[in-house]
mmCIF file of C-alpha atoms in Angstrom:
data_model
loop_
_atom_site.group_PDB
_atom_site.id
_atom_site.type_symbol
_atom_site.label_atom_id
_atom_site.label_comp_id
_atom_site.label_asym_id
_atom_site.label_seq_id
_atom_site.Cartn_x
_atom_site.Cartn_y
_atom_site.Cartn_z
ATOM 1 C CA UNK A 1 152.829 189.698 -20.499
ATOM 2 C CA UNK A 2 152.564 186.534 -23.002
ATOM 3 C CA UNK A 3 153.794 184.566 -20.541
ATOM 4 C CA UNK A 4 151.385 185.464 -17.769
ATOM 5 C CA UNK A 5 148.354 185.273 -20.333
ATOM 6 C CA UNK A 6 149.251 181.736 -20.709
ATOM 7 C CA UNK A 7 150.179 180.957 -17.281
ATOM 8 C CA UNK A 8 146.084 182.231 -16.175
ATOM 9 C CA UNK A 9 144.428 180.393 -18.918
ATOM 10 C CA UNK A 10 146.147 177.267 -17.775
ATOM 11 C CA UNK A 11 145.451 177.937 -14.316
ATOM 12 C CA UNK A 12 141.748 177.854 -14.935
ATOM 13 C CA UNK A 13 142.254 175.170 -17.374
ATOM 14 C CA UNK A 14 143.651 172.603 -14.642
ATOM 15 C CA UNK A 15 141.116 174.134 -11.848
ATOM 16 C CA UNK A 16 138.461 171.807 -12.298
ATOM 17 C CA UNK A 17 141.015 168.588 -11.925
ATOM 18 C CA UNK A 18 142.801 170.070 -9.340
ATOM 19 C CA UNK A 19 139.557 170.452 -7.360
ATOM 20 C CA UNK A 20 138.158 167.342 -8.213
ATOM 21 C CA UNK A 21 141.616 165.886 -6.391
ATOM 22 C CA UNK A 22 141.229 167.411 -3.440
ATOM 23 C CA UNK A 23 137.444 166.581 -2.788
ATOM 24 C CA UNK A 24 136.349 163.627 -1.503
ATOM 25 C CA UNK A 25 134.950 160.995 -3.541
ATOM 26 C CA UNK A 26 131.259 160.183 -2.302
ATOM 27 C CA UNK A 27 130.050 157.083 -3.264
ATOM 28 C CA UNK A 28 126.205 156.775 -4.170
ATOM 29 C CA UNK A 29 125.609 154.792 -0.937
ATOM 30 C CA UNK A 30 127.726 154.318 1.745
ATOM 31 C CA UNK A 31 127.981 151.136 3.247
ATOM 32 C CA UNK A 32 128.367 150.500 6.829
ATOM 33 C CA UNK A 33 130.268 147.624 8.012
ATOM 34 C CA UNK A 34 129.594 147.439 11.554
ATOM 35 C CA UNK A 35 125.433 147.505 12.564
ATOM 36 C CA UNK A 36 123.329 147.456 14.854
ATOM 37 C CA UNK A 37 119.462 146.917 15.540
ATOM 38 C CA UNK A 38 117.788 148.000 18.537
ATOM 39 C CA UNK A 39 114.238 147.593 17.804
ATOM 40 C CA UNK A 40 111.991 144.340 17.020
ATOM 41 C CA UNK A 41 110.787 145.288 13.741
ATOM 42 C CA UNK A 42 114.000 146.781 11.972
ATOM 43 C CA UNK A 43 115.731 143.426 13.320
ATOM 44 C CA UNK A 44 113.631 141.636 10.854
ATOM 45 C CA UNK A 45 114.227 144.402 8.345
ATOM 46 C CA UNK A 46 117.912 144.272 8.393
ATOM 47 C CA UNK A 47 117.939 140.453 8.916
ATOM 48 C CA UNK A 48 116.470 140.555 5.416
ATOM 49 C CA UNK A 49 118.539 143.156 3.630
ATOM 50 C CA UNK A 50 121.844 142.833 5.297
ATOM 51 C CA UNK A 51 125.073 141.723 3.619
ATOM 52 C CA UNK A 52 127.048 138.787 5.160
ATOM 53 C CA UNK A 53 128.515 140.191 8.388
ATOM 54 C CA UNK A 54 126.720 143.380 8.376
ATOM 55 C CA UNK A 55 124.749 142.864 11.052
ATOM 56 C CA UNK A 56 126.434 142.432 14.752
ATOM 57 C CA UNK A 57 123.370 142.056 16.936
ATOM 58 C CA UNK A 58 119.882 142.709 17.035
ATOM 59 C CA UNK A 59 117.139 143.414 19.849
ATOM 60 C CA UNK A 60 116.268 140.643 22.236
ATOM 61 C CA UNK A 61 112.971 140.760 21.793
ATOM 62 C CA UNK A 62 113.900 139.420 17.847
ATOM 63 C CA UNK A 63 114.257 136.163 19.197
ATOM 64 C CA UNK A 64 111.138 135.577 21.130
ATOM 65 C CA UNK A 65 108.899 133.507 18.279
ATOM 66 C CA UNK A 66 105.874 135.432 20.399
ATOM 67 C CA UNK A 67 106.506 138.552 18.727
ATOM 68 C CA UNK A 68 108.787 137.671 15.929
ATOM 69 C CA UNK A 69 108.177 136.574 12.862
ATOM 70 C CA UNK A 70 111.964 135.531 12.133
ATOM 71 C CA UNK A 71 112.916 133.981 15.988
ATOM 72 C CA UNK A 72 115.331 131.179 14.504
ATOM 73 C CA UNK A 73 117.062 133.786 12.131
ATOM 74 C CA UNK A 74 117.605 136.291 15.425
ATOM 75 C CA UNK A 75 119.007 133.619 17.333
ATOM 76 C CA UNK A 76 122.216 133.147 14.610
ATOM 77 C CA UNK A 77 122.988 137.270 15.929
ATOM 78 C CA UNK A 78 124.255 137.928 19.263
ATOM 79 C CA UNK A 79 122.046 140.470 21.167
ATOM 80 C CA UNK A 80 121.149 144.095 22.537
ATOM 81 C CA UNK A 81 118.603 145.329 25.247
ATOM 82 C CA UNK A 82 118.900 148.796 23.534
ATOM 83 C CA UNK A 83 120.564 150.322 25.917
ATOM 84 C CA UNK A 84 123.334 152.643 25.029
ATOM 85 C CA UNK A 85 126.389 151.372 27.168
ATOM 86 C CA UNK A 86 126.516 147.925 26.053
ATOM 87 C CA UNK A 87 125.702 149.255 21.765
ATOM 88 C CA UNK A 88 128.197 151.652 21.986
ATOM 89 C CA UNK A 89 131.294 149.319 22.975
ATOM 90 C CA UNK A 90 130.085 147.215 20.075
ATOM 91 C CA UNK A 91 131.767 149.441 18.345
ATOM 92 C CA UNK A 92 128.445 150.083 15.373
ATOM 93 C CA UNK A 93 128.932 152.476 12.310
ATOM 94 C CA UNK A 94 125.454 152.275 12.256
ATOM 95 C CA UNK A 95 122.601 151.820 14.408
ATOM 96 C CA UNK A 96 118.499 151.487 13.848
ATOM 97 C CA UNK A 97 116.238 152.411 15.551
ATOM 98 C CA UNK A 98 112.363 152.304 15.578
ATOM 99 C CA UNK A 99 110.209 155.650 16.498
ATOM 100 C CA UNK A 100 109.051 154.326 19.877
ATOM 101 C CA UNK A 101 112.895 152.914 20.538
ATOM 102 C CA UNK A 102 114.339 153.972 23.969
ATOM 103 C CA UNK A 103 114.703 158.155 22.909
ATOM 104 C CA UNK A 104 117.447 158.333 25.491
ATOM 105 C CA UNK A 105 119.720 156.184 24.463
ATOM 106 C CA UNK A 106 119.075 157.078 20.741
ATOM 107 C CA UNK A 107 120.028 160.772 21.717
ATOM 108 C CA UNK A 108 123.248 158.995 23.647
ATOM 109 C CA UNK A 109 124.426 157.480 20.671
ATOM 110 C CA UNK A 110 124.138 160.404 18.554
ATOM 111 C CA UNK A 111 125.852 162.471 20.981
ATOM 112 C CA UNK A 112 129.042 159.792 21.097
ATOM 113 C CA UNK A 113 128.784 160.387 17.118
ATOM 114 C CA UNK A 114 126.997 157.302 15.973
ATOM 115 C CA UNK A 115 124.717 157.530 13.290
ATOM 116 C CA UNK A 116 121.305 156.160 14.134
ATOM 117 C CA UNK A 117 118.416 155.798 11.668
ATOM 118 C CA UNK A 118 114.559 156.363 13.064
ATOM 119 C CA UNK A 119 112.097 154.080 11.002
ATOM 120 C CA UNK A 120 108.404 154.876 11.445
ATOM 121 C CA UNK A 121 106.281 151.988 12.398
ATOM 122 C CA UNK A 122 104.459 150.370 9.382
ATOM 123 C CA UNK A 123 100.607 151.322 9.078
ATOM 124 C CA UNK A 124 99.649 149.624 5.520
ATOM 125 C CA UNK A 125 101.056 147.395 3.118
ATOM 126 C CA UNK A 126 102.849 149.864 1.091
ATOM 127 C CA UNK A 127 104.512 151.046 4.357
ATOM 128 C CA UNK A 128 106.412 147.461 3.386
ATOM 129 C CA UNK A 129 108.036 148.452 0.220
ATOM 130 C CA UNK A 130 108.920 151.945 1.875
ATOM 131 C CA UNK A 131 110.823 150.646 4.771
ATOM 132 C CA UNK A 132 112.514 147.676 2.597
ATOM 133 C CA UNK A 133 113.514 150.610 0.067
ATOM 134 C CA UNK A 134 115.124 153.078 3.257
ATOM 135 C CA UNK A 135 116.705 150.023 4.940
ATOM 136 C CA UNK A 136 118.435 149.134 1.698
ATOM 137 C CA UNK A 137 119.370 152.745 1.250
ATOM 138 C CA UNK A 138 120.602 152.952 4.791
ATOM 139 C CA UNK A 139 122.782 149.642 4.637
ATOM 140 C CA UNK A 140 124.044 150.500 1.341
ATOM 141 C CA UNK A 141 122.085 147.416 -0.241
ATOM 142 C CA UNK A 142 119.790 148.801 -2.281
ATOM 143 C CA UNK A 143 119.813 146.258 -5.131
ATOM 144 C CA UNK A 144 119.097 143.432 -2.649
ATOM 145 C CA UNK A 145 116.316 145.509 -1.239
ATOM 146 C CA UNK A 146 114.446 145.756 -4.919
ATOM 147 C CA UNK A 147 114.533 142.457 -5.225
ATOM 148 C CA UNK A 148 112.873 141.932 -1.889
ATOM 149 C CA UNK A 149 110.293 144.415 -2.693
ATOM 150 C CA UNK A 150 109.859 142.423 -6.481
ATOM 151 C CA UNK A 151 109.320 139.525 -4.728
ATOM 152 C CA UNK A 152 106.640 140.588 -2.403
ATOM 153 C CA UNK A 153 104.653 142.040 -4.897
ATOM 154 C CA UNK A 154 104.699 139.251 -7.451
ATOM 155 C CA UNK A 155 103.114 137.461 -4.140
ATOM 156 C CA UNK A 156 100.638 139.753 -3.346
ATOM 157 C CA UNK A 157 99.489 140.000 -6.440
ATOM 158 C CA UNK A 158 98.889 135.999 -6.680
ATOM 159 C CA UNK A 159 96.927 136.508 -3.752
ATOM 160 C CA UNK A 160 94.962 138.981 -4.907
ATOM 161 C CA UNK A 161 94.529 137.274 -8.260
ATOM 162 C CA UNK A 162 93.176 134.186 -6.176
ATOM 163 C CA UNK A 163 91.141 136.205 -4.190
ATOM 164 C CA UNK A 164 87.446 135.048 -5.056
ATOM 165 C CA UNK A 165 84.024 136.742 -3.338
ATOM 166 C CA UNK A 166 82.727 135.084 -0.302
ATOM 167 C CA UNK A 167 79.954 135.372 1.813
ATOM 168 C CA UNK A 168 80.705 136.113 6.086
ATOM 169 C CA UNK A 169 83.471 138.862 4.540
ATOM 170 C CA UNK A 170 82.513 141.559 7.624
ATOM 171 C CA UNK A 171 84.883 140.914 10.193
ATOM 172 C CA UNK A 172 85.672 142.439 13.601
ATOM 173 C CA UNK A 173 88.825 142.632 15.091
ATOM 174 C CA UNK A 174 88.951 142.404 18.696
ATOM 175 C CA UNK A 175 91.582 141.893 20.544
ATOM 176 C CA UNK A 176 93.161 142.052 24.446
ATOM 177 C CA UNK A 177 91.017 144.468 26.504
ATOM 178 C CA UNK A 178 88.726 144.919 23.306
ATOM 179 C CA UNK A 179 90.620 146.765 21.766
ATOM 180 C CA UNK A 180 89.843 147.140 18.151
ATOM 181 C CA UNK A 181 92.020 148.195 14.907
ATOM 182 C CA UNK A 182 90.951 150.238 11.792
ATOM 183 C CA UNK A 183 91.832 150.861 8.185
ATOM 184 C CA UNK A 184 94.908 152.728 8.784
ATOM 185 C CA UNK A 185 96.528 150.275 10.630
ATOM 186 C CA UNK A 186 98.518 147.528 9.349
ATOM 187 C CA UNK A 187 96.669 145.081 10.930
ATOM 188 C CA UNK A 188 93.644 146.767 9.145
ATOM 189 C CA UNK A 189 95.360 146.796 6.006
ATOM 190 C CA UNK A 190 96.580 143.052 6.173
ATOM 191 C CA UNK A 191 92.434 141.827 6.786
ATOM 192 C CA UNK A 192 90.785 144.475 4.208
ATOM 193 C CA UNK A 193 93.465 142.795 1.381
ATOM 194 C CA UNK A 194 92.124 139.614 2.431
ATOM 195 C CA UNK A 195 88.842 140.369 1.527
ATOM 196 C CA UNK A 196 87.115 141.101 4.763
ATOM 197 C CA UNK A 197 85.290 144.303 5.287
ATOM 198 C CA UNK A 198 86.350 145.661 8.763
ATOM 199 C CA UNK A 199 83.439 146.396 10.738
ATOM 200 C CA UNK A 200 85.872 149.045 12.548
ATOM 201 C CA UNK A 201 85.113 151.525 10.173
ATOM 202 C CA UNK A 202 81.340 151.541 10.507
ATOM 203 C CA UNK A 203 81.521 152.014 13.837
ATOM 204 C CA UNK A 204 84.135 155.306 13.052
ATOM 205 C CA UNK A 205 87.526 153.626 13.950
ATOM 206 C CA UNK A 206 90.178 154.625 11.661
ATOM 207 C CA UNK A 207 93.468 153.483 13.987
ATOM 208 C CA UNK A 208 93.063 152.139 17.386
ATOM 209 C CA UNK A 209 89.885 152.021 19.758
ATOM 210 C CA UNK A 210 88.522 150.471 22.853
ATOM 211 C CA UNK A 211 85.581 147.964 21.127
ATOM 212 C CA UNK A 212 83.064 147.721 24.030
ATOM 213 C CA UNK A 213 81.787 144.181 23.806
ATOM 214 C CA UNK A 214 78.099 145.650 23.576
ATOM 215 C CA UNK A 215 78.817 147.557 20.426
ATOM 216 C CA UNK A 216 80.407 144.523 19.110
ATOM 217 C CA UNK A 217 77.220 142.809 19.629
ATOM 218 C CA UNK A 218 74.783 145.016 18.006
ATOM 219 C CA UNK A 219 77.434 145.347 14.931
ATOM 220 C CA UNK A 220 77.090 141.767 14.473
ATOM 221 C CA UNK A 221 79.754 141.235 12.128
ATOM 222 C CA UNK A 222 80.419 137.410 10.432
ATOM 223 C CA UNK A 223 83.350 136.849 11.801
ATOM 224 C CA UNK A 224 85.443 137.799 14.627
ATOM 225 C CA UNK A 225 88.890 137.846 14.388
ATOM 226 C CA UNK A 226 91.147 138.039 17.822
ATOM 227 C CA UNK A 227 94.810 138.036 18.114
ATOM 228 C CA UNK A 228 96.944 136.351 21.200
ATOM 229 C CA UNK A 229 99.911 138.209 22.608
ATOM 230 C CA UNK A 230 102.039 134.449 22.974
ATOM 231 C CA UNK A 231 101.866 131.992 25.188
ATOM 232 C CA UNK A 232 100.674 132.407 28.675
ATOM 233 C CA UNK A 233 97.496 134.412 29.948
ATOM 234 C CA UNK A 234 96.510 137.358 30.957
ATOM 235 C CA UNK A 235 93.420 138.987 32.276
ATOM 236 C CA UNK A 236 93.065 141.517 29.499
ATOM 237 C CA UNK A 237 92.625 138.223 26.953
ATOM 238 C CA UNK A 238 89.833 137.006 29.204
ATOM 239 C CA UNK A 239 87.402 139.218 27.334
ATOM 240 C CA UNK A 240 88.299 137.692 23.924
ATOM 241 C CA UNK A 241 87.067 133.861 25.349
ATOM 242 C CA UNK A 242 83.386 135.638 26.053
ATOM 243 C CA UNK A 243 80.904 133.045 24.670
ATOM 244 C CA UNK A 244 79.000 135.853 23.136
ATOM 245 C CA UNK A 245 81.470 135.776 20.401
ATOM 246 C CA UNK A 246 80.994 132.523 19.374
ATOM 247 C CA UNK A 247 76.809 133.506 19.062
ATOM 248 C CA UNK A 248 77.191 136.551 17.162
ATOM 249 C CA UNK A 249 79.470 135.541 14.540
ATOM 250 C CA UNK A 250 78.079 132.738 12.513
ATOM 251 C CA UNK A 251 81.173 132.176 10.241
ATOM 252 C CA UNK A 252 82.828 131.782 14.154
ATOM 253 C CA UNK A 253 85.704 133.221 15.732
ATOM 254 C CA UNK A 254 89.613 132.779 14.518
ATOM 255 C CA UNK A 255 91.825 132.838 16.889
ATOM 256 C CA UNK A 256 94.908 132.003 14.987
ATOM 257 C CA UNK A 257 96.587 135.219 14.800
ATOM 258 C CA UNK A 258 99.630 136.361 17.067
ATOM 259 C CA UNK A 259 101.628 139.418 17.438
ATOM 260 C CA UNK A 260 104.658 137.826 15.407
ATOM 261 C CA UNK A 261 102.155 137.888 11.706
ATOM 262 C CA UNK A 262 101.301 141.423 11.942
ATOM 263 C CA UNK A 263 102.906 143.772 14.298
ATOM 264 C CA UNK A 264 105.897 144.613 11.946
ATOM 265 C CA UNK A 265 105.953 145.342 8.806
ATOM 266 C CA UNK A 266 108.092 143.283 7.101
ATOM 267 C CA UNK A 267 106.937 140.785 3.872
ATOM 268 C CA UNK A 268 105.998 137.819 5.804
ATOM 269 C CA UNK A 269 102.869 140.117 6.643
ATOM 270 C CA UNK A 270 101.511 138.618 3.441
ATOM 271 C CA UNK A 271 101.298 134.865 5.443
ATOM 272 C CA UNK A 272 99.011 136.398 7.475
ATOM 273 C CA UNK A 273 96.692 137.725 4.604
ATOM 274 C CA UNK A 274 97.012 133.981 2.701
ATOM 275 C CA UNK A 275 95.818 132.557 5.781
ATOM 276 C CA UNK A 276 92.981 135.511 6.319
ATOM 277 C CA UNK A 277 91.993 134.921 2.640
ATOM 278 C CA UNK A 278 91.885 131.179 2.938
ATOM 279 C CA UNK A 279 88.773 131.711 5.673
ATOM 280 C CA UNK A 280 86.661 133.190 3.559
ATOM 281 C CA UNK A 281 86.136 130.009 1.941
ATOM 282 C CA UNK A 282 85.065 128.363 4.712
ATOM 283 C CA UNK A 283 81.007 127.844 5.039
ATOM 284 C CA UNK A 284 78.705 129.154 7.603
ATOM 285 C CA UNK A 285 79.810 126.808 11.121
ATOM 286 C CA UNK A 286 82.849 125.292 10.515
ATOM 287 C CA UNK A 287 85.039 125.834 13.009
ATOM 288 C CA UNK A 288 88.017 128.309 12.671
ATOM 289 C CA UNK A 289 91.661 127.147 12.853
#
């Protein structure tokens, strides 16, 4: 009966150890060795926060200096069209993905049992940190995405701080086929921290609209600000070489932004608002870069 007593209380004595042995031991991140990119904007994402050899290949489109922001970098990284036949014999233990990514292959890959992480597009400047924070998370880099995130608010902060009140700070965006951008769109977000005052949202634009080039006329903002989609032409851009826009705005019309400073949200977003900032200094009729 002794005997037994004892032999119980030791039992539940050594019950904790023994099942701390035979569970697996989690780490606080796990860190895959083996991934993969599929869309243009968490290319530049894990381009930043990737550990040497991390990465295998990004999206295609990474490497056209049109639309990215970190071309040379891509081209070091062999490539992917995002389909799902040539990313799964790379062999990934990990593979990103962007919300408007190809769906079918991203539901391909999850049914062959690859992981694949779904980032939301970035709408604001804080959308920045958020995505640096879940890419670090995601590559098991956490600590290298802090620092990333330190470093672009010291920066935006000095920009900020050097920000000084200007006159011609209404601004209209207006862009291929008119189209127009409002506060709650990066874009939006990147001018407004400038120090412009988006005419978008007096005329009730909050994301995206059509800008009819009449009601960009009677808004008559101080400067217009238009945005090329790279090299080449198209018939949508015609509308942004209309000479009206040159007699409506008298602080003129900048046409030195391109899809690769503001369509992802990644930290060299903040180039775009130094240069954005910088044109509020100019006077009245000097030409814009």
């Amino acid at each position: 009966m002794v005997i037994r007593r004892w032999r119980d209380r030791l039992a539940v004595l050594l019950l904790p150890a023994a099942l701390s042995l035979a569970m697996p031991v989690l780490a606080a991140e796990d860190t895959p060795q083996r991934v993969v990119s599929m869309n243009l904007c968490t290319d530049q994402l894990a381009m930043l926060v990737a550990g040497p050899e991390q990465l295998i290949s990004v999206s295609s489109l990474s490497q056209d200096p049109a639309n990215s922001a970190m071309a040379d970098r891509a081209r070091q990284y062999p490539v992917n069209h995002g389909r799902a036949e040539e990313i799964h014999v790379l062999e990934p233990d990990q593979v990103i993905a962007g919300r408007f990514s190809a769906t079918t292959t991203v539901s391909m890959l999850r049914r062959l049992g690859i992981p694949v992480a779904v980032f939301e597009p970035a709408t604001s400047l804080d959308d920045v940190r958020d995505n640096l924070r879940r890419m670090g998370k995601v590559l098991g880099r956490s600590q290298r995405a802090e620092a990333l995130v330190g470093r672009f608010d010291r920066r935006l902060e000095a920009i900020r701080a050097a920000r000084t009140p200007a006159d011609g700070a209404d601004a209209a965006l207006f862009f291929p086929n008119g189209y127009t951008r409002g506060e709650k769109t990066l874009i939006g977000d990147i001018v407004e921290t400038a120090g412009y005052d988006n005419v978008a949202s007096d005329l009730g634009v909050t994301r995206g609209a059509m800008l009819p080039l009449e009601r960009l006329v009677m808004a008559g903002p101080d400067r217009v600000i238009t945005a090329s989609r790279g090299p080449g032409y198209s018939r949508s851009e015609a509308i942004m070489q209309h000479p009206v826009l040159e007699d409506i705005a008298p602080f003129g019309v900048h046409r030195g932004l391109g899809n690769a400073d503001w369509v992802c949200g990644a930290p060299h977003v903040l180039d775009a608002v130094e240069r954005m900032a910088s044109l509020l200094q100019r006077p009245a009729g000097e030409p814009s870069p």
